Coordinates of C-alpha atoms in Angstrom, one line a residue:
M1 CA 69.3 119.1 86.1
T2 CA 69.5 119.6 89.8
G3 CA 68.0 116.1 90.4
Q4 CA 70.5 114.6 88.1
K5 CA 73.4 116.2 90.0
T6 CA 71.9 115.1 93.3
L7 CA 71.8 111.5 92.0
Q8 CA 75.4 111.7 90.8
N9 CA 76.4 112.9 94.3
I10 CA 74.6 110.0 95.9
L11 CA 76.3 107.5 93.6
A12 CA 79.7 109.2 94.2
D13 CA 79.2 108.6 98.0
I14 CA 78.7 104.9 97.7
I15 CA 81.5 103.2 99.6
S16 CA 83.6 100.8 97.5
T17 CA 86.3 99.7 100.0
V18 CA 87.0 99.7 103.8
E19 CA 90.3 99.0 105.4
F20 CA 91.8 99.2 109.0
N21 CA 95.5 100.0 109.3
H22 CA 97.9 97.6 111.1
T23 CA 97.2 99.1 114.5
G24 CA 93.5 99.6 114.1
E25 CA 93.9 103.3 115.1
L26 CA 93.0 104.4 111.5
L27 CA 90.2 103.3 109.2
A28 CA 90.1 104.3 105.5
T29 CA 87.2 104.1 103.2
G30 CA 87.2 104.7 99.4
D31 CA 84.1 105.7 97.4
K32 CA 82.8 105.7 93.8
G33 CA 83.7 109.4 93.6
G34 CA 87.4 108.7 93.9
R35 CA 87.6 110.1 97.5
V36 CA 89.4 108.5 100.4
V37 CA 88.2 109.3 103.9
I38 CA 90.4 108.4 106.9
F39 CA 88.9 108.0 110.4
Q40 CA 91.0 108.2 113.5
R41 CA 90.1 106.4 116.8
E42 CA 89.4 108.6 119.8
Q43 CA 92.1 108.5 122.5
E44 CA 90.8 107.4 125.9
S45 CA 90.2 110.2 128.4
K46 CA 89.5 110.0 132.1
Q47 CA 86.5 112.3 131.7
Q48 CA 84.9 110.2 128.9
P49 CA 86.2 106.7 129.0
Q50 CA 83.2 105.4 127.0
R51 CA 84.4 107.4 123.9
R52 CA 87.4 105.1 123.4
G53 CA 86.6 103.2 120.3
E54 CA 84.8 106.0 118.5
Y55 CA 86.2 107.0 115.1
N56 CA 86.1 110.5 113.8
V57 CA 87.0 112.0 110.4
Y58 CA 90.8 112.6 110.4
S59 CA 91.4 113.4 106.7
T60 CA 89.5 113.5 103.4
F61 CA 91.2 113.8 100.0
Q62 CA 90.5 113.2 96.3
S63 CA 92.6 110.2 95.4
H64 CA 91.6 109.6 91.7
E65 CA 89.8 111.7 89.1
P66 CA 87.8 110.5 86.1
E67 CA 90.0 110.0 83.0
F68 CA 89.5 109.2 79.4
D69 CA 91.6 106.8 77.4
Y70 CA 91.6 108.4 73.9
L71 CA 93.3 105.5 72.3
K72 CA 90.5 103.0 73.3
S73 CA 87.7 105.6 73.6
L74 CA 87.1 104.4 77.1
E75 CA 86.1 106.4 80.2
I76 CA 88.2 105.4 83.3
E77 CA 86.1 105.7 86.5
E78 CA 87.5 107.4 89.5
K79 CA 86.0 104.7 91.8
I80 CA 88.4 103.4 94.4
N81 CA 88.5 99.6 94.1
K82 CA 90.9 98.8 96.9
I83 CA 92.9 100.5 99.7
R84 CA 95.9 98.8 101.4
W85 CA 97.9 100.3 104.3
L86 CA 101.6 100.1 104.8
P87 CA 103.0 99.5 108.3
Q88 CA 103.7 102.8 110.1
H89 CA 107.4 103.5 110.9
N90 CA 107.3 107.2 111.8
A91 CA 104.8 110.0 112.3
A92 CA 103.5 109.8 108.8
C93 CA 101.1 107.1 107.4
F94 CA 101.3 105.6 103.9
L95 CA 98.5 103.8 102.0
L96 CA 98.0 102.5 98.5
S97 CA 94.7 103.2 96.6
T98 CA 93.7 102.1 93.2
N99 CA 91.0 102.6 90.6
D100 CA 90.6 100.5 87.5
K101 CA 93.9 101.5 86.0
T102 CA 96.2 103.5 88.3
V103 CA 97.7 102.7 91.7
K104 CA 98.8 105.6 93.9
L105 CA 100.9 105.7 97.1
W106 CA 99.8 108.4 99.5
K107 CA 101.6 109.9 102.4
V108 CA 99.3 111.2 105.2
S109 CA 101.1 113.5 107.7
E110 CA 100.3 116.1 110.3
R111 CA 101.6 119.7 110.4
D112 CA 101.2 122.0 113.5
K113 CA 104.0 124.5 112.8
R114 CA 104.7 126.9 109.9
P115 CA 107.9 128.8 109.0
E116 CA 107.9 132.5 109.3
G117 CA 110.6 135.2 108.6
Y118 CA 111.7 134.5 105.1
N119 CA 114.4 136.8 103.6
L120 CA 113.3 136.6 99.9
K121 CA 109.5 136.7 100.5
D122 CA 107.3 139.0 102.5
E123 CA 104.6 137.7 104.9
D124 CA 102.1 137.3 102.0
G125 CA 104.4 135.1 100.0
R126 CA 105.3 137.8 97.4
L127 CA 109.0 137.9 96.3
R128 CA 110.9 140.9 97.6
D129 CA 113.4 143.0 95.7
P130 CA 116.9 141.6 96.6
S131 CA 118.3 145.2 96.4
M132 CA 115.9 146.3 99.2
I133 CA 117.1 143.6 101.6
T134 CA 119.6 145.1 104.1
T135 CA 119.5 142.6 106.9
L136 CA 119.3 138.8 107.1
R137 CA 116.7 137.1 109.2
V138 CA 116.7 133.6 110.6
P139 CA 113.3 131.9 109.8
V140 CA 111.5 130.5 112.8
L141 CA 108.7 127.9 113.2
R142 CA 105.4 129.2 114.7
P143 CA 102.6 127.1 116.1
M144 CA 99.5 126.7 114.0
D145 CA 96.2 124.8 114.0
L146 CA 96.8 121.1 113.3
M147 CA 96.6 120.3 109.6
V148 CA 96.5 116.8 108.1
E149 CA 98.0 116.7 104.6
A150 CA 97.7 113.9 102.0
T151 CA 100.3 114.0 99.3
P152 CA 100.8 111.5 96.4
R153 CA 104.3 110.1 96.7
R154 CA 104.2 107.6 93.8
V155 CA 101.9 107.0 90.8
F156 CA 102.0 103.5 89.3
A157 CA 100.2 103.7 85.9
N158 CA 100.1 102.3 82.4
A159 CA 100.6 98.6 83.4
H160 CA 97.1 97.2 83.2
T161 CA 95.0 96.6 80.1
Y162 CA 92.1 95.3 82.1
H163 CA 90.5 96.5 85.3
I164 CA 92.5 96.2 88.5
N165 CA 90.5 94.1 91.1
S166 CA 93.2 93.6 93.8
I167 CA 96.3 95.1 95.3
S168 CA 98.4 93.4 98.0
V169 CA 101.4 94.6 99.9
N170 CA 104.2 92.0 100.3
S171 CA 105.6 91.1 103.7
D172 CA 109.0 92.4 102.6
Y173 CA 107.3 95.9 102.4
E174 CA 109.5 96.7 99.4
T175 CA 107.1 95.3 96.8
Y176 CA 103.4 94.9 96.1
M177 CA 101.3 93.3 93.5
S178 CA 98.3 94.5 91.4
A179 CA 95.9 92.1 89.7
D180 CA 93.5 92.6 86.8
D181 CA 91.2 90.1 85.0
L182 CA 94.1 88.4 83.2
R183 CA 97.4 89.5 84.6
I184 CA 99.2 90.0 88.0
N185 CA 102.1 92.5 88.1
L186 CA 104.8 92.9 90.8
W187 CA 105.9 96.4 91.6
N188 CA 108.8 97.9 93.7
F189 CA 107.6 100.9 95.7
E190 CA 110.6 103.0 94.5
I191 CA 110.0 102.3 90.7
T192 CA 107.0 103.7 89.0
N193 CA 107.8 103.3 85.3
Q194 CA 108.0 99.5 85.2
S195 CA 106.5 96.4 86.8
F196 CA 107.3 92.7 86.5
N197 CA 104.5 90.4 85.1
I198 CA 104.3 87.3 87.3
V199 CA 101.0 85.8 86.1
D200 CA 99.5 86.0 82.6
I201 CA 96.5 83.8 81.8
K202 CA 95.6 85.7 78.6
P203 CA 95.2 83.1 75.8
A204 CA 96.6 83.7 72.3
N205 CA 93.1 83.7 71.0
M206 CA 90.6 85.5 73.3
E207 CA 87.8 83.3 72.1
E208 CA 89.5 80.5 74.0
L209 CA 89.2 82.5 77.3
T210 CA 87.4 80.3 79.9
E211 CA 88.2 82.1 83.2
V212 CA 89.5 85.3 84.7
I213 CA 91.4 86.3 87.8
T214 CA 89.0 87.6 90.5
A215 CA 91.3 88.3 93.5
A216 CA 94.9 87.9 94.6
E217 CA 96.8 88.3 97.9
F218 CA 100.3 87.8 99.2
H219 CA 101.1 85.4 102.1
P220 CA 101.3 87.4 105.4
H221 CA 104.8 86.0 106.3
H222 CA 106.4 84.4 103.3
C223 CA 107.3 87.1 100.7
N224 CA 107.7 84.5 97.9
T225 CA 104.1 83.1 98.2
F226 CA 100.8 84.4 96.9
V227 CA 97.4 83.1 95.9
Y228 CA 94.9 84.1 93.3
S229 CA 91.3 83.0 92.7
S230 CA 89.4 82.6 89.5
S231 CA 85.9 82.9 88.1
K232 CA 85.8 79.0 88.0
G233 CA 85.9 78.7 91.7
T234 CA 89.6 77.6 91.9
I235 CA 92.5 78.9 93.9
R236 CA 96.1 78.7 92.8
L237 CA 99.0 79.1 95.2
C238 CA 102.2 80.3 93.5
D239 CA 105.9 80.4 94.6
M240 CA 108.0 83.1 93.0
R241 CA 111.1 81.1 93.8
A242 CA 110.1 78.4 91.3
S243 CA 110.1 80.6 88.3
A244 CA 109.9 84.2 87.2
L245 CA 106.6 83.8 85.5
C246 CA 104.2 81.9 87.9
D247 CA 101.9 80.5 85.2
R248 CA 102.5 77.1 86.7
H249 CA 101.1 77.0 90.2
A250 CA 102.6 75.2 93.2
K251 CA 99.2 74.2 94.6
F252 CA 95.7 74.0 93.1
F253 CA 92.6 74.1 95.3
E254 CA 89.3 73.1 93.9
E255 CA 86.2 71.4 95.3
P256 CA 84.6 68.7 93.1
E257 CA 81.2 69.8 92.0
D258 CA 78.2 67.8 93.2
P259 CA 76.3 66.7 90.0
S260 CA 73.0 66.8 91.9
N261 CA 73.4 70.6 92.4
R262 CA 74.3 71.3 88.8
S263 CA 72.3 74.1 87.2
F264 CA 72.4 76.9 84.7
F265 CA 73.8 79.2 87.5
S266 CA 76.4 76.8 88.8
E267 CA 79.4 78.5 87.1
I268 CA 78.3 82.0 88.1
I269 CA 77.7 81.3 91.8
S270 CA 81.0 79.3 92.1
S271 CA 83.0 82.3 90.9
I272 CA 85.2 83.5 93.9
S273 CA 84.8 87.2 94.7
D274 CA 87.4 87.4 97.5
V275 CA 90.4 85.5 98.9
K276 CA 92.1 86.2 102.2
F277 CA 95.0 84.5 104.0
S278 CA 94.5 84.0 107.7
H279 CA 96.7 86.1 110.0
S280 CA 98.6 82.9 110.8
G281 CA 99.2 82.2 107.1
R282 CA 98.0 78.6 107.5
Y283 CA 94.5 79.0 106.0
V284 CA 92.9 80.7 103.0
M285 CA 89.3 81.9 103.1
T286 CA 87.3 82.4 99.9
R287 CA 83.9 83.9 99.3
D288 CA 81.6 82.8 96.4
Y289 CA 78.0 83.9 95.9
L290 CA 76.4 81.6 98.4
T291 CA 79.2 80.4 100.7
V292 CA 82.4 81.1 102.6
K293 CA 85.0 78.4 102.5
V294 CA 88.2 77.9 104.6
W295 CA 91.0 76.0 103.0
D296 CA 94.0 74.4 104.7
L297 CA 97.1 75.0 102.6
N298 CA 98.1 71.4 103.2
M299 CA 94.8 70.0 101.7
E300 CA 94.0 70.9 98.1
N301 CA 91.1 68.5 97.3
R302 CA 88.4 70.1 99.4
P303 CA 87.8 72.9 101.9
M304 CA 88.1 72.0 105.6
E305 CA 85.1 74.3 106.4
T306 CA 82.1 75.5 104.4
Y307 CA 79.7 78.1 105.7
Q308 CA 76.3 78.9 104.1
V309 CA 75.9 82.6 103.9
H310 CA 72.4 82.9 102.5
D311 CA 71.4 79.4 101.2
Y312 CA 67.7 80.6 101.2
L313 CA 68.5 82.5 98.0
R314 CA 69.2 79.3 96.1
S315 CA 65.5 79.2 95.0
K316 CA 65.7 82.9 93.9
L317 CA 68.7 82.6 91.6
C318 CA 66.6 83.2 88.5
S319 CA 65.3 86.6 89.6
L320 CA 68.8 87.5 91.0
Y321 CA 70.2 86.8 87.6
E322 CA 67.6 89.0 85.9
N323 CA 68.4 92.0 88.2
D324 CA 72.2 91.3 88.0
C325 CA 72.5 90.8 91.8
I326 CA 74.0 87.3 91.1
F327 CA 77.2 89.1 89.9
D328 CA 77.6 91.1 93.2
K329 CA 81.1 90.7 94.7
F330 CA 81.0 90.1 98.4
E331 CA 84.2 90.4 100.5
C332 CA 85.1 88.4 103.6
V333 CA 87.3 89.1 106.6
W334 CA 89.0 87.3 109.6
N335 CA 89.0 88.5 113.1
G336 CA 92.4 89.1 114.7
S337 CA 92.7 85.6 116.1
D338 CA 91.3 83.8 112.9
S339 CA 88.6 82.3 115.1
V340 CA 85.6 84.2 113.6
I341 CA 84.9 85.2 110.0
M342 CA 82.5 87.8 108.7
T343 CA 80.9 88.5 105.3
G344 CA 78.0 90.5 103.9
S345 CA 74.6 89.7 102.5
Y346 CA 71.4 91.5 101.3
N347 CA 68.9 93.6 103.2
N348 CA 71.9 95.2 105.0
F349 CA 72.5 91.9 106.8
F350 CA 76.0 90.6 107.6
R351 CA 77.0 87.2 108.8
M352 CA 79.5 86.0 111.4
F353 CA 80.7 82.4 111.8
D354 CA 82.5 81.2 114.9
R355 CA 84.9 78.5 113.7
N356 CA 85.4 77.0 117.2
T357 CA 81.8 76.8 118.4
K358 CA 80.3 76.4 114.9
R359 CA 77.7 79.1 115.9
D360 CA 76.6 81.7 113.4
V361 CA 74.6 84.9 113.6
T362 CA 72.9 87.3 111.2
L363 CA 73.1 91.0 112.2
E364 CA 71.7 94.1 110.5
A365 CA 73.4 97.4 109.8
S366 CA 70.7 100.1 109.7
R367 CA 70.0 103.5 111.1
E368 CA 67.2 102.2 113.2
N369 CA 69.4 99.9 115.3
S370 CA 72.7 101.8 115.2
K371 CA 72.0 104.4 117.9
P372 CA 75.1 104.8 120.2
R373 CA 75.4 101.9 122.7
A374 CA 72.5 100.1 121.1
I375 CA 72.9 96.3 121.1
L376 CA 72.4 94.5 117.8
K377 CA 69.7 91.8 117.8
P378 CA 70.2 88.7 115.7
R379 CA 68.0 88.5 112.7
K380 CA 66.5 85.4 111.1
V381 CA 65.1 84.8 107.6
C382 CA 62.0 82.7 107.2
V383 CA 62.0 80.6 104.0
G384 CA 58.5 79.2 104.1
G385 CA 55.6 78.2 106.4
K386 CA 54.5 80.3 109.4
R387 CA 56.7 83.4 110.0
R388 CA 57.5 84.3 113.6
K389 CA 57.3 87.9 114.9
D390 CA 61.0 88.6 114.8
E391 CA 61.7 86.9 111.5
I392 CA 61.8 88.4 108.0
S393 CA 60.4 86.6 104.9
V394 CA 62.9 85.8 102.1
D395 CA 60.4 87.5 99.8
S396 CA 60.7 90.8 101.8
L397 CA 64.4 91.1 101.4
D398 CA 65.7 94.3 99.8
F399 CA 68.3 93.4 97.3
S400 CA 69.3 97.0 96.7
K401 CA 70.6 97.1 100.3
K402 CA 73.8 95.0 100.4
I403 CA 76.9 94.7 102.5
L404 CA 79.7 94.1 100.1
H405 CA 82.6 95.6 102.0
T406 CA 83.6 94.9 105.6
A407 CA 86.7 95.2 107.8
W408 CA 87.7 93.9 111.2
H409 CA 90.1 95.6 113.7
P410 CA 93.4 93.7 113.7
S411 CA 93.3 93.0 117.5
E412 CA 90.0 94.0 118.9
N413 CA 86.3 93.1 118.3
I414 CA 85.6 96.3 116.4
I415 CA 84.1 95.9 112.9
A416 CA 83.4 98.4 110.1
V417 CA 80.5 97.7 107.7
A418 CA 79.8 99.6 104.5
A419 CA 76.1 99.7 103.6
T420 CA 75.8 101.7 100.3
N421 CA 76.8 105.2 101.3
N422 CA 76.8 104.6 105.1
L423 CA 79.6 103.4 107.3
Y424 CA 78.7 101.5 110.5
I425 CA 81.2 100.8 113.2
F426 CA 80.3 98.3 115.8
Q427 CA 82.2 97.0 118.8
D428 CA 81.9 94.3 121.4
K429 CA 79.8 95.1 124.4
V430 CA 82.0 96.4 127.2
N431 CA 80.6 95.9 130.7

């Protein structure tokens, strides 16, 4: 029984989402156990200037609990699917977190003072007899050890029949959207009991269902524009000014399939697992199983850039299908200037592509090479023939070790990489 509990604890610790806030000073992770852990960046000190950039645990709280839908006899996992920060306007921070069914708005704030000298309560908090009170005291605030509190301010529930895969905060910061397999809902932050359905692809007869929504995101600057991707490898750009229900897209992005590459796995590997607008709002990046593509919003017929993430796996698709790895959902991120993109792979490898120089690199997140100040060495995968000393054979890759979730600091070269239940934070070498 102890072994089973230990296994449950290990599974609960698996990181399921990573997200920097808008300044990069805070980094949040969510895990399969429904917990959110927030890391805060160390402030620079004259005594230890090299510690600037290190992130330490700031707050940990239980965001979601396991639930049971008695009507459908379904267990609702506590796993955190996505976290999205809101811009910080005062001392408190706000973030959205979601599991499969419920989105919550959390307030994270600090407290370093406590009130003392109540009239109706004694020092232990017990109520006093009003007839025994002969004098009135003025309560005062006393210093106390810093305490970070996380409180749920809003709970947005009962709006999704299917599993939520995306949440995205609008640039008006008054609304956000949540997307599941067949519908996208628009919410106002102040209203929890109703949402507005803006996309519904559910057919009248479910047997006619041919595709599902896999990811959705608002434009970073235009509050009326959003994109969503599908399991067929297509992207639809919608404009909420055109109609209330955005079933008819404004733009449709799809790359024609090469007939020579057609196989049993074509439809599975073309399914888009993540979609991200560039910070400029001019481009959209998508990740499918084998590639990352960059699309220009002004060119719908083909991507302007395609990057091969792990093309050496093309010959392994059969075994990847059998062990279900072919259904893994990898995320992708831009750096702050939209010049470099990053995404994960297997064997705890992650890939970076420089859009200007067209150079790419494979790096590894592991305990062996993550000692403080250690420099990451590029890794190479050998497909066939003679293997060099520093290369790893494609047959030796560990498919249980995978980098699905990554994040990039909004303005600096600091990255966060989640490898199962470990979080690695790397930064550019500073001379």
